Amino acid sequence: MNEQAAATDKATQESLISVHRWTDKLLTFRTTRPAGYRFTPGQFARLGLQVNGEMVWRAYSITSAETEDQLEYYAIIVPDGLFTSALDRLQPGDPVWVEKLSYGFMTPDRFTDGEDFWMLATGTGLGPYISILQQREVWQQFRNLILVHCVRHENELTYQEKFETLRADAAAQDLPAQLHVITMTTRDNAVDSADLAYPAAADRLYGRITTALRDGTLEKKLGIGITAASSRLMVCGNPEMITEVRELLKERGLGPCRRAGGGQFITEDYW
Ligand SMILES: Cc1cc2nc3c(=O)[nH]c(=O)nc-3n(C[C@H](O)[C@H](O)[C@H](O)COP(=O)(O)OP(=O)(O)OC[C@H]3O[C@@H](n4cnc5c(N)ncnc54)[C@H](O)[C@@H]3O)c2cc1C
C-alpha cells in the first residue's frame, strides 16, 4: 500500500482553503471539513502532509467552532521543522489530510462545577481556547472566563479582534459570563512597548505566567483569586511552563482532573 492510500484508511484528504499570516512565523489556516467529522472544542486533530513523497503527521488544536463547515488551526513555523516547513509552502487548493478521529481531554465539559475558568496559554497554546470560547455553554457555565496569553513579542498577541467579537456576541445574547483577556510578553518590556498598535500595551503584564502565578500578579490583575473551590484551569503550550504551573497549583491545593471525576485543572503539552 502506498503512503497516500494508507493515509486514506484513517484520514480523509481535504484541501487548504486559506492562510492568514499574523507574522512571518505565525499563521492561521483553514481546510475543508470532512463530511460527518466531529470534535469537541478543546480537542486536536492529527494532520498529514506529504513531504518528499512521505506522509508526515502532527497534532493541531482545532480553533474553529464546532458548528462551522470549515476547520481552522493556529500554527507556528518551527525553524527547520519537517511538517511546518511544508505547511509554510502550502497554497490554497493543496491537499491536507485530516485524521477521522479527533483527540484530547482538554474539554470544558470535564469541569462539573467552579465559577472562574482560567485558560493559560503560551504561544500557539492559545488555539484550543479559540474554539472553546465559541461554545455557548462555557458562557453559561462560568461567571468569569479568564484567558491569559503569554508570548515573547507583542506582535504575537493574535486573535485580539476575535475576543472583541466574542464579547459583543455574548452581550447581544445576554450570556452571563465576562471574558477577561490578560496579555503578557516576556521579551518586549514596558519601555519598548510604546507602540499602541498592539493591544493594551499599558495594561499588559511583563514576564512569565509562572512568575505571575507565583507572586500573585495574575490574581491581583483582576482581583480574582485562584482557589480549589472557585477556579477551574486549563494550561496549554510549552511543556516546561506546564510542569511548573502544575506544581504551583498543587502547592495551592488544586489537583489534576481525573477520568473518575474531581480535580481542578487540565493540561496539554505541545511537545
Ligand atoms: C496535542 C498537541 C497539539 C498541538 N497543537 C498545536 C497547535 O495547535 N499549533 C502548533 O503550532 N503546534 C501544535 N502542536 C505541535 C505540532 O504538533 C508540531 O510539533 C509542530 O508543528 C512542529 O512540527 P515540525 O515537524 O515542523 O517540527 P519538529 O521537527 O517536529 O520540531 C519539534 C520542535 O519544535 C518546537 N515546537 C513544536 N511545536 C511548537 C509550538 N507550537 N510552539 C513553539 N515551539 C514548538 C519544539 O522545540 C519541538 O521540540 C501540538 C502538539 C501536540 C502534542
mmCIF file of C-alpha atoms and ligand atoms in Angstrom:
data_model
loop_
_atom_site.group_PDB
_atom_site.id
_atom_site.type_symbol
_atom_site.label_atom_id
_atom_site.label_comp_id
_atom_site.label_asym_id
_atom_site.label_seq_id
_atom_site.Cartn_x
_atom_site.Cartn_y
_atom_site.Cartn_z
ATOM 1 C CA MET A 1 0.000 0.000 0.000
ATOM 2 C CA ASN A 2 1.467 3.377 -0.861
ATOM 3 C CA GLU A 3 1.640 6.200 1.708
ATOM 4 C CA GLN A 4 -1.294 8.083 0.243
ATOM 5 C CA ALA A 5 -3.589 5.028 0.251
ATOM 6 C CA ALA A 6 -2.513 4.242 3.830
ATOM 7 C CA ALA A 7 -3.401 7.782 4.800
ATOM 8 C CA THR A 8 -6.932 7.499 3.481
ATOM 9 C CA ASP A 9 -7.711 4.499 5.738
ATOM 10 C CA LYS A 10 -7.505 6.617 8.835
ATOM 11 C CA ALA A 11 -7.765 10.074 7.301
ATOM 12 C CA THR A 12 -9.571 11.974 4.601
ATOM 13 C CA GLN A 13 -7.908 14.117 2.000
ATOM 14 C CA GLU A 14 -9.053 17.688 2.471
ATOM 15 C CA SER A 15 -7.743 20.871 0.919
ATOM 16 C CA LEU A 16 -6.292 24.117 2.167
ATOM 17 C CA ILE A 17 -8.801 26.942 1.856
ATOM 18 C CA SER A 18 -6.895 29.942 3.190
ATOM 19 C CA VAL A 19 -3.905 31.107 5.188
ATOM 20 C CA HIS A 20 -3.838 34.220 7.352
ATOM 21 C CA ARG A 21 -0.303 35.302 8.230
ATOM 22 C CA TRP A 22 -0.078 37.158 11.533
ATOM 23 C CA THR A 23 3.729 37.348 11.375
ATOM 24 C CA ASP A 24 6.343 35.582 9.247
ATOM 25 C CA LYS A 25 6.197 32.650 11.708
ATOM 26 C CA LEU A 26 2.573 32.568 12.891
ATOM 27 C CA LEU A 27 -0.364 31.600 10.754
ATOM 28 C CA THR A 28 -3.977 30.590 10.934
ATOM 29 C CA PHE A 29 -5.047 28.179 8.235
ATOM 30 C CA ARG A 30 -8.357 26.720 7.180
ATOM 31 C CA THR A 31 -9.162 23.445 5.496
ATOM 32 C CA THR A 32 -12.285 21.835 4.172
ATOM 33 C CA ARG A 33 -14.106 19.775 6.811
ATOM 34 C CA PRO A 34 -14.659 16.065 6.177
ATOM 35 C CA ALA A 35 -18.287 15.017 5.861
ATOM 36 C CA GLY A 36 -19.548 13.801 9.242
ATOM 37 C CA TYR A 37 -16.398 14.982 11.059
ATOM 38 C CA ARG A 38 -16.981 15.509 14.772
ATOM 39 C CA PHE A 39 -14.926 17.105 17.502
ATOM 40 C CA THR A 40 -15.441 18.736 20.871
ATOM 41 C CA PRO A 41 -13.971 22.244 21.320
ATOM 42 C CA GLY A 42 -10.590 21.902 23.035
ATOM 43 C CA GLN A 43 -9.638 18.794 21.070
ATOM 44 C CA PHE A 44 -6.910 18.372 18.477
ATOM 45 C CA ALA A 45 -6.678 16.710 15.093
ATOM 46 C CA ARG A 46 -3.788 14.877 13.532
ATOM 47 C CA LEU A 47 -2.982 16.454 10.186
ATOM 48 C CA GLY A 48 -0.948 14.884 7.428
ATOM 49 C CA LEU A 49 1.157 16.467 4.708
ATOM 50 C CA GLN A 50 3.167 14.812 2.008
ATOM 51 C CA VAL A 51 6.802 15.747 2.443
ATOM 52 C CA ASN A 52 9.276 14.393 -0.115
ATOM 53 C CA GLY A 53 6.785 11.666 -1.028
ATOM 54 C CA GLU A 54 6.146 10.538 2.577
ATOM 55 C CA MET A 55 3.270 11.321 4.899
ATOM 56 C CA VAL A 56 4.199 13.376 7.958
ATOM 57 C CA TRP A 57 1.639 13.659 10.758
ATOM 58 C CA ARG A 58 1.415 16.289 13.505
ATOM 59 C CA ALA A 59 -1.167 17.234 16.123
ATOM 60 C CA TYR A 60 -3.021 20.550 15.806
ATOM 61 C CA SER A 61 -5.645 22.025 18.113
ATOM 62 C CA ILE A 62 -8.820 22.925 16.299
ATOM 63 C CA THR A 63 -9.608 26.630 16.630
ATOM 64 C CA SER A 64 -12.861 26.727 14.681
ATOM 65 C CA ALA A 65 -16.313 26.487 16.207
ATOM 66 C CA GLU A 66 -17.982 23.088 16.377
ATOM 67 C CA THR A 67 -20.692 24.269 14.003
ATOM 68 C CA GLU A 68 -18.539 25.708 11.203
ATOM 69 C CA ASP A 69 -18.274 23.936 7.885
ATOM 70 C CA GLN A 70 -14.505 24.539 7.703
ATOM 71 C CA LEU A 71 -11.728 23.570 10.123
ATOM 72 C CA GLU A 72 -9.282 26.175 11.416
ATOM 73 C CA TYR A 73 -5.872 25.773 13.083
ATOM 74 C CA TYR A 74 -3.290 28.162 14.525
ATOM 75 C CA ALA A 75 0.347 27.269 13.874
ATOM 76 C CA ILE A 76 3.896 28.391 14.378
ATOM 77 C CA ILE A 77 6.517 27.653 11.749
ATOM 78 C CA VAL A 78 9.293 25.911 13.666
ATOM 79 C CA PRO A 79 12.811 26.568 12.282
ATOM 80 C CA ASP A 80 13.734 23.531 10.122
ATOM 81 C CA GLY A 81 10.562 21.746 11.299
ATOM 82 C CA LEU A 82 9.681 18.923 8.931
ATOM 83 C CA PHE A 83 5.920 19.464 8.980
ATOM 84 C CA THR A 84 5.797 23.212 9.418
ATOM 85 C CA SER A 85 8.332 23.957 6.665
ATOM 86 C CA ALA A 86 5.970 22.137 4.285
ATOM 87 C CA LEU A 87 2.965 23.898 5.821
ATOM 88 C CA ASP A 88 4.633 27.251 5.198
ATOM 89 C CA ARG A 89 4.808 26.472 1.470
ATOM 90 C CA LEU A 90 1.189 25.315 1.064
ATOM 91 C CA GLN A 91 -1.096 27.171 -1.317
ATOM 92 C CA PRO A 92 -4.902 27.234 -1.304
ATOM 93 C CA GLY A 93 -6.189 24.090 -3.009
ATOM 94 C CA ASP A 94 -3.235 21.958 -1.861
ATOM 95 C CA PRO A 95 -4.065 18.678 -0.069
ATOM 96 C CA VAL A 96 -4.069 18.332 3.730
ATOM 97 C CA TRP A 97 -5.052 15.000 5.316
ATOM 98 C CA VAL A 98 -7.249 15.133 8.398
ATOM 99 C CA GLU A 99 -7.457 12.063 10.608
ATOM 100 C CA LYS A 100 -11.022 10.848 11.000
ATOM 101 C CA LEU A 101 -10.875 10.853 14.800
ATOM 102 C CA SER A 102 -10.251 13.912 16.944
ATOM 103 C CA TYR A 103 -8.438 13.581 20.253
ATOM 104 C CA GLY A 104 -7.796 15.151 23.624
ATOM 105 C CA PHE A 105 -9.280 15.587 27.046
ATOM 106 C CA MET A 106 -8.932 19.345 27.310
ATOM 107 C CA THR A 107 -12.651 19.927 27.031
ATOM 108 C CA PRO A 108 -14.618 22.131 29.455
ATOM 109 C CA ASP A 109 -17.338 19.500 29.933
ATOM 110 C CA ARG A 110 -14.885 17.779 32.293
ATOM 111 C CA PHE A 111 -15.495 20.586 34.780
ATOM 112 C CA THR A 112 -18.751 19.974 36.546
ATOM 113 C CA ASP A 113 -18.529 22.982 38.853
ATOM 114 C CA GLY A 114 -16.424 26.100 39.536
ATOM 115 C CA GLU A 115 -17.110 29.771 38.884
ATOM 116 C CA ASP A 116 -13.983 31.090 37.218
ATOM 117 C CA PHE A 117 -12.489 29.370 34.180
ATOM 118 C CA TRP A 118 -8.807 30.237 33.694
ATOM 119 C CA MET A 119 -7.280 29.438 30.298
ATOM 120 C CA LEU A 120 -3.487 29.770 30.384
ATOM 121 C CA ALA A 121 -1.532 29.647 27.125
ATOM 122 C CA THR A 122 1.937 30.225 25.827
ATOM 123 C CA GLY A 123 2.254 30.933 22.100
ATOM 124 C CA THR A 124 0.089 28.748 19.894
ATOM 125 C CA GLY A 125 -1.281 27.081 23.042
ATOM 126 C CA LEU A 126 -3.979 29.715 22.586
ATOM 127 C CA GLY A 127 -5.536 27.540 19.860
ATOM 128 C CA PRO A 128 -7.937 25.325 21.817
ATOM 129 C CA TYR A 129 -9.393 28.302 23.694
ATOM 130 C CA ILE A 130 -10.438 29.968 20.443
ATOM 131 C CA SER A 131 -12.715 27.019 19.769
ATOM 132 C CA ILE A 132 -13.825 26.658 23.396
ATOM 133 C CA LEU A 133 -14.810 30.330 23.631
ATOM 134 C CA GLN A 134 -17.095 29.876 20.633
ATOM 135 C CA GLN A 135 -19.053 27.307 22.611
ATOM 136 C CA ARG A 136 -22.168 28.852 24.119
ATOM 137 C CA GLU A 137 -22.124 26.501 27.126
ATOM 138 C CA VAL A 138 -18.947 27.956 28.683
ATOM 139 C CA TRP A 139 -20.536 31.414 28.715
ATOM 140 C CA GLN A 140 -23.426 29.925 30.657
ATOM 141 C CA GLN A 141 -21.395 27.639 32.902
ATOM 142 C CA PHE A 142 -18.915 30.156 34.382
ATOM 143 C CA ARG A 143 -19.015 33.633 35.933
ATOM 144 C CA ASN A 144 -15.594 34.659 34.583
ATOM 145 C CA LEU A 145 -13.720 33.401 31.536
ATOM 146 C CA ILE A 146 -10.105 34.431 32.033
ATOM 147 C CA LEU A 147 -7.762 33.974 29.121
ATOM 148 C CA VAL A 148 -4.052 34.519 29.767
ATOM 149 C CA HIS A 149 -1.894 34.626 26.639
ATOM 150 C CA CYS A 150 1.854 34.837 27.101
ATOM 151 C CA VAL A 151 4.190 35.353 24.130
ATOM 152 C CA ARG A 152 7.682 36.665 23.567
ATOM 153 C CA HIS A 153 6.901 39.715 21.445
ATOM 154 C CA GLU A 154 3.813 41.862 21.225
ATOM 155 C CA ASN A 155 3.196 41.159 17.528
ATOM 156 C CA GLU A 156 2.491 37.560 18.622
ATOM 157 C CA LEU A 157 -0.591 38.688 20.586
ATOM 158 C CA THR A 158 -3.009 37.395 17.981
ATOM 159 C CA TYR A 159 -6.799 36.917 17.771
ATOM 160 C CA GLN A 160 -7.499 40.166 19.677
ATOM 161 C CA GLU A 161 -10.329 41.174 17.327
ATOM 162 C CA LYS A 162 -11.892 37.759 17.759
ATOM 163 C CA PHE A 163 -12.114 38.332 21.515
ATOM 164 C CA GLU A 164 -13.941 41.617 20.914
ATOM 165 C CA THR A 165 -16.406 39.853 18.607
ATOM 166 C CA LEU A 166 -16.958 37.078 21.149
ATOM 167 C CA ARG A 167 -17.634 39.646 23.895
ATOM 168 C CA ALA A 168 -20.075 41.531 21.698
ATOM 169 C CA ASP A 169 -21.879 38.327 20.654
ATOM 170 C CA ALA A 170 -22.177 37.194 24.272
ATOM 171 C CA ALA A 171 -23.533 40.574 25.339
ATOM 172 C CA ALA A 172 -26.053 40.536 22.470
ATOM 173 C CA GLN A 173 -27.250 37.109 23.602
ATOM 174 C CA ASP A 174 -27.321 38.150 27.248
ATOM 175 C CA LEU A 175 -24.909 35.375 28.220
ATOM 176 C CA PRO A 176 -23.810 35.761 31.833
ATOM 177 C CA ALA A 177 -20.014 35.244 31.755
ATOM 178 C CA GLN A 178 -17.454 38.052 31.494
ATOM 179 C CA LEU A 179 -14.445 37.491 29.252
ATOM 180 C CA HIS A 180 -11.160 38.891 30.584
ATOM 181 C CA VAL A 181 -8.063 38.710 28.390
ATOM 182 C CA ILE A 182 -4.691 39.149 30.066
ATOM 183 C CA THR A 183 -1.842 39.586 27.604
ATOM 184 C CA MET A 184 1.758 39.010 28.644
ATOM 185 C CA THR A 185 5.087 39.458 26.868
ATOM 186 C CA THR A 186 8.395 38.063 28.034
ATOM 187 C CA ARG A 187 10.775 39.931 25.729
ATOM 188 C CA ASP A 188 9.166 43.313 24.937
ATOM 189 C CA ASN A 189 9.240 45.307 28.130
ATOM 190 C CA ALA A 190 7.153 48.320 29.092
ATOM 191 C CA VAL A 191 9.689 50.817 27.750
ATOM 192 C CA ASP A 192 9.820 49.165 24.318
ATOM 193 C CA SER A 193 6.070 48.893 24.136
ATOM 194 C CA ALA A 194 5.155 52.448 23.327
ATOM 195 C CA ASP A 195 3.609 51.129 20.111
ATOM 196 C CA LEU A 196 -0.094 51.373 20.801
ATOM 197 C CA ALA A 197 -0.860 49.481 17.600
ATOM 198 C CA TYR A 198 -0.613 46.403 19.788
ATOM 199 C CA PRO A 199 -3.406 45.797 22.225
ATOM 200 C CA ALA A 200 -3.375 47.212 25.702
ATOM 201 C CA ALA A 201 0.385 47.864 25.880
ATOM 202 C CA ALA A 202 -0.153 49.850 29.064
ATOM 203 C CA ASP A 203 -2.347 47.148 30.517
ATOM 204 C CA ARG A 204 -0.134 44.189 29.704
ATOM 205 C CA LEU A 205 1.816 42.076 32.153
ATOM 206 C CA TYR A 206 5.519 41.588 31.526
ATOM 207 C CA GLY A 207 7.271 38.306 32.274
ATOM 208 C CA ARG A 208 6.289 34.672 32.520
ATOM 209 C CA ILE A 209 3.000 33.076 33.518
ATOM 210 C CA THR A 210 4.791 31.038 36.172
ATOM 211 C CA THR A 211 6.253 34.168 37.824
ATOM 212 C CA ALA A 212 2.909 35.984 37.749
ATOM 213 C CA LEU A 213 1.204 32.962 39.250
ATOM 214 C CA ARG A 214 3.813 32.513 41.971
ATOM 215 C CA ASP A 215 3.947 36.166 43.061
ATOM 216 C CA GLY A 216 0.191 36.703 42.824
ATOM 217 C CA THR A 217 0.314 39.287 39.999
ATOM 218 C CA LEU A 218 -2.063 37.257 37.873
ATOM 219 C CA GLU A 219 -4.770 37.182 40.510
ATOM 220 C CA LYS A 220 -4.218 40.823 41.542
ATOM 221 C CA LYS A 221 -4.663 41.921 37.943
ATOM 222 C CA LEU A 222 -8.380 41.112 38.054
ATOM 223 C CA GLY A 223 -8.930 40.819 41.773
ATOM 224 C CA ILE A 224 -9.927 37.185 41.295
ATOM 225 C CA GLY A 225 -8.210 34.572 43.465
ATOM 226 C CA ILE A 226 -7.290 31.058 42.334
ATOM 227 C CA THR A 227 -8.823 28.574 44.764
ATOM 228 C CA ALA A 228 -9.836 24.923 44.629
ATOM 229 C CA ALA A 229 -13.446 25.887 45.290
ATOM 230 C CA SER A 230 -13.923 28.562 42.647
ATOM 231 C CA SER A 231 -11.295 28.043 39.929
ATOM 232 C CA ARG A 232 -11.061 25.615 37.057
ATOM 233 C CA LEU A 233 -7.995 25.857 34.850
ATOM 234 C CA MET A 234 -6.615 24.686 31.541
ATOM 235 C CA VAL A 235 -2.937 25.093 30.727
ATOM 236 C CA CYS A 236 -1.615 24.646 27.201
ATOM 237 C CA GLY A 237 1.629 25.119 25.301
ATOM 238 C CA ASN A 238 5.246 24.993 26.453
ATOM 239 C CA PRO A 239 5.877 21.817 28.492
ATOM 240 C CA GLU A 240 8.310 23.487 30.932
ATOM 241 C CA MET A 241 5.715 26.124 31.760
ATOM 242 C CA ILE A 242 3.099 23.416 32.245
ATOM 243 C CA THR A 243 5.267 21.360 34.598
ATOM 244 C CA GLU A 244 5.910 24.430 36.735
ATOM 245 C CA VAL A 245 2.271 25.558 36.740
ATOM 246 C CA ARG A 246 1.138 22.071 37.781
ATOM 247 C CA GLU A 247 3.479 22.210 40.777
ATOM 248 C CA LEU A 248 2.360 25.718 41.721
ATOM 249 C CA LEU A 249 -1.294 24.709 41.559
ATOM 250 C CA LYS A 250 -0.690 21.562 43.589
ATOM 251 C CA GLU A 251 1.067 23.628 46.276
ATOM 252 C CA ARG A 252 -2.156 25.648 46.488
ATOM 253 C CA GLY A 253 -4.334 22.589 46.954
ATOM 254 C CA LEU A 254 -5.570 22.178 43.369
ATOM 255 C CA GLY A 255 -5.275 18.840 41.582
ATOM 256 C CA PRO A 256 -5.466 17.486 38.033
ATOM 257 C CA CYS A 257 -8.825 16.336 36.656
ATOM 258 C CA ARG A 258 -9.174 12.557 36.649
ATOM 259 C CA ARG A 259 -11.345 10.378 34.463
ATOM 260 C CA ALA A 260 -13.251 9.281 37.528
ATOM 261 C CA GLY A 261 -14.075 12.939 38.243
ATOM 262 C CA GLY A 262 -12.829 15.664 40.570
ATOM 263 C CA GLY A 263 -9.793 17.895 40.128
ATOM 264 C CA GLN A 264 -9.436 21.492 39.090
ATOM 265 C CA PHE A 265 -7.030 21.606 36.172
ATOM 266 C CA ILE A 266 -6.279 20.018 32.789
ATOM 267 C CA THR A 267 -3.034 20.447 30.872
ATOM 268 C CA GLU A 268 -1.800 19.798 27.344
ATOM 269 C CA ASP A 269 1.872 19.771 26.312
ATOM 270 C CA TYR A 270 2.599 20.736 22.708
ATOM 271 C CA TRP A 271 5.966 18.990 22.590
HETATM 272 C C1 LIG B 1 -1.655 17.610 21.433
HETATM 273 C C2 LIG B 1 -0.827 18.564 20.599
HETATM 274 C C3 LIG B 1 -1.445 19.658 19.999
HETATM 275 C C4 LIG B 1 -0.681 20.558 19.239
HETATM 276 N N1 LIG B 1 -1.288 21.649 18.697
HETATM 277 C C5 LIG B 1 -0.539 22.568 18.045
HETATM 278 C C6 LIG B 1 -1.144 23.754 17.535
HETATM 279 O O1 LIG B 1 -2.357 23.965 17.644
HETATM 280 N N2 LIG B 1 -0.341 24.633 16.902
HETATM 281 C C7 LIG B 1 1.015 24.427 16.748
HETATM 282 O O2 LIG B 1 1.695 25.288 16.165
HETATM 283 N N3 LIG B 1 1.590 23.322 17.196
HETATM 284 C C8 LIG B 1 0.847 22.385 17.828
HETATM 285 N N4 LIG B 1 1.445 21.238 18.280
HETATM 286 C C9 LIG B 1 2.841 20.986 17.875
HETATM 287 C C10 LIG B 1 2.859 20.348 16.470
HETATM 288 O O3 LIG B 1 2.228 19.075 16.516
HETATM 289 C C11 LIG B 1 4.270 20.138 15.928
HETATM 290 O O4 LIG B 1 5.129 19.688 16.938
HETATM 291 C C12 LIG B 1 4.875 21.374 15.376
HETATM 292 O O5 LIG B 1 4.094 21.809 14.314
HETATM 293 C C13 LIG B 1 6.289 21.168 14.840
HETATM 294 O O6 LIG B 1 6.331 20.163 13.849
HETATM 295 P P1 LIG B 1 7.558 20.135 12.833
HETATM 296 O O7 LIG B 1 7.618 18.811 12.158
HETATM 297 O O8 LIG B 1 7.546 21.328 11.953
HETATM 298 O O9 LIG B 1 8.793 20.323 13.800
HETATM 299 P P2 LIG B 1 9.612 19.190 14.580
HETATM 300 O O10 LIG B 1 10.812 18.861 13.796
HETATM 301 O O11 LIG B 1 8.704 18.112 14.978
HETATM 302 O O12 LIG B 1 10.089 20.100 15.812
HETATM 303 C C14 LIG B 1 9.568 19.930 17.080
HETATM 304 C C15 LIG B 1 10.172 21.006 17.959
HETATM 305 O O13 LIG B 1 9.607 22.256 17.596
HETATM 306 C C16 LIG B 1 9.279 23.025 18.744
HETATM 307 N N5 LIG B 1 7.805 23.229 18.724
HETATM 308 C C17 LIG B 1 6.845 22.331 18.322
HETATM 309 N N6 LIG B 1 5.626 22.873 18.419
HETATM 310 C C18 LIG B 1 5.791 24.126 18.860
HETATM 311 C C19 LIG B 1 4.886 25.174 19.159
HETATM 312 N N7 LIG B 1 3.545 25.048 18.980
HETATM 313 N N8 LIG B 1 5.387 26.347 19.617
HETATM 314 C C20 LIG B 1 6.732 26.503 19.791
HETATM 315 N N9 LIG B 1 7.644 25.544 19.525
HETATM 316 C C21 LIG B 1 7.182 24.371 19.065
HETATM 317 C C22 LIG B 1 9.733 22.208 19.938
HETATM 318 O O14 LIG B 1 11.035 22.640 20.296
HETATM 319 C C23 LIG B 1 9.773 20.821 19.426
HETATM 320 O O15 LIG B 1 10.719 20.012 20.075
HETATM 321 C C24 LIG B 1 0.708 20.332 19.045
HETATM 322 C C25 LIG B 1 1.307 19.207 19.620
HETATM 323 C C26 LIG B 1 0.565 18.347 20.390
HETATM 324 C C27 LIG B 1 1.245 17.148 21.021
#
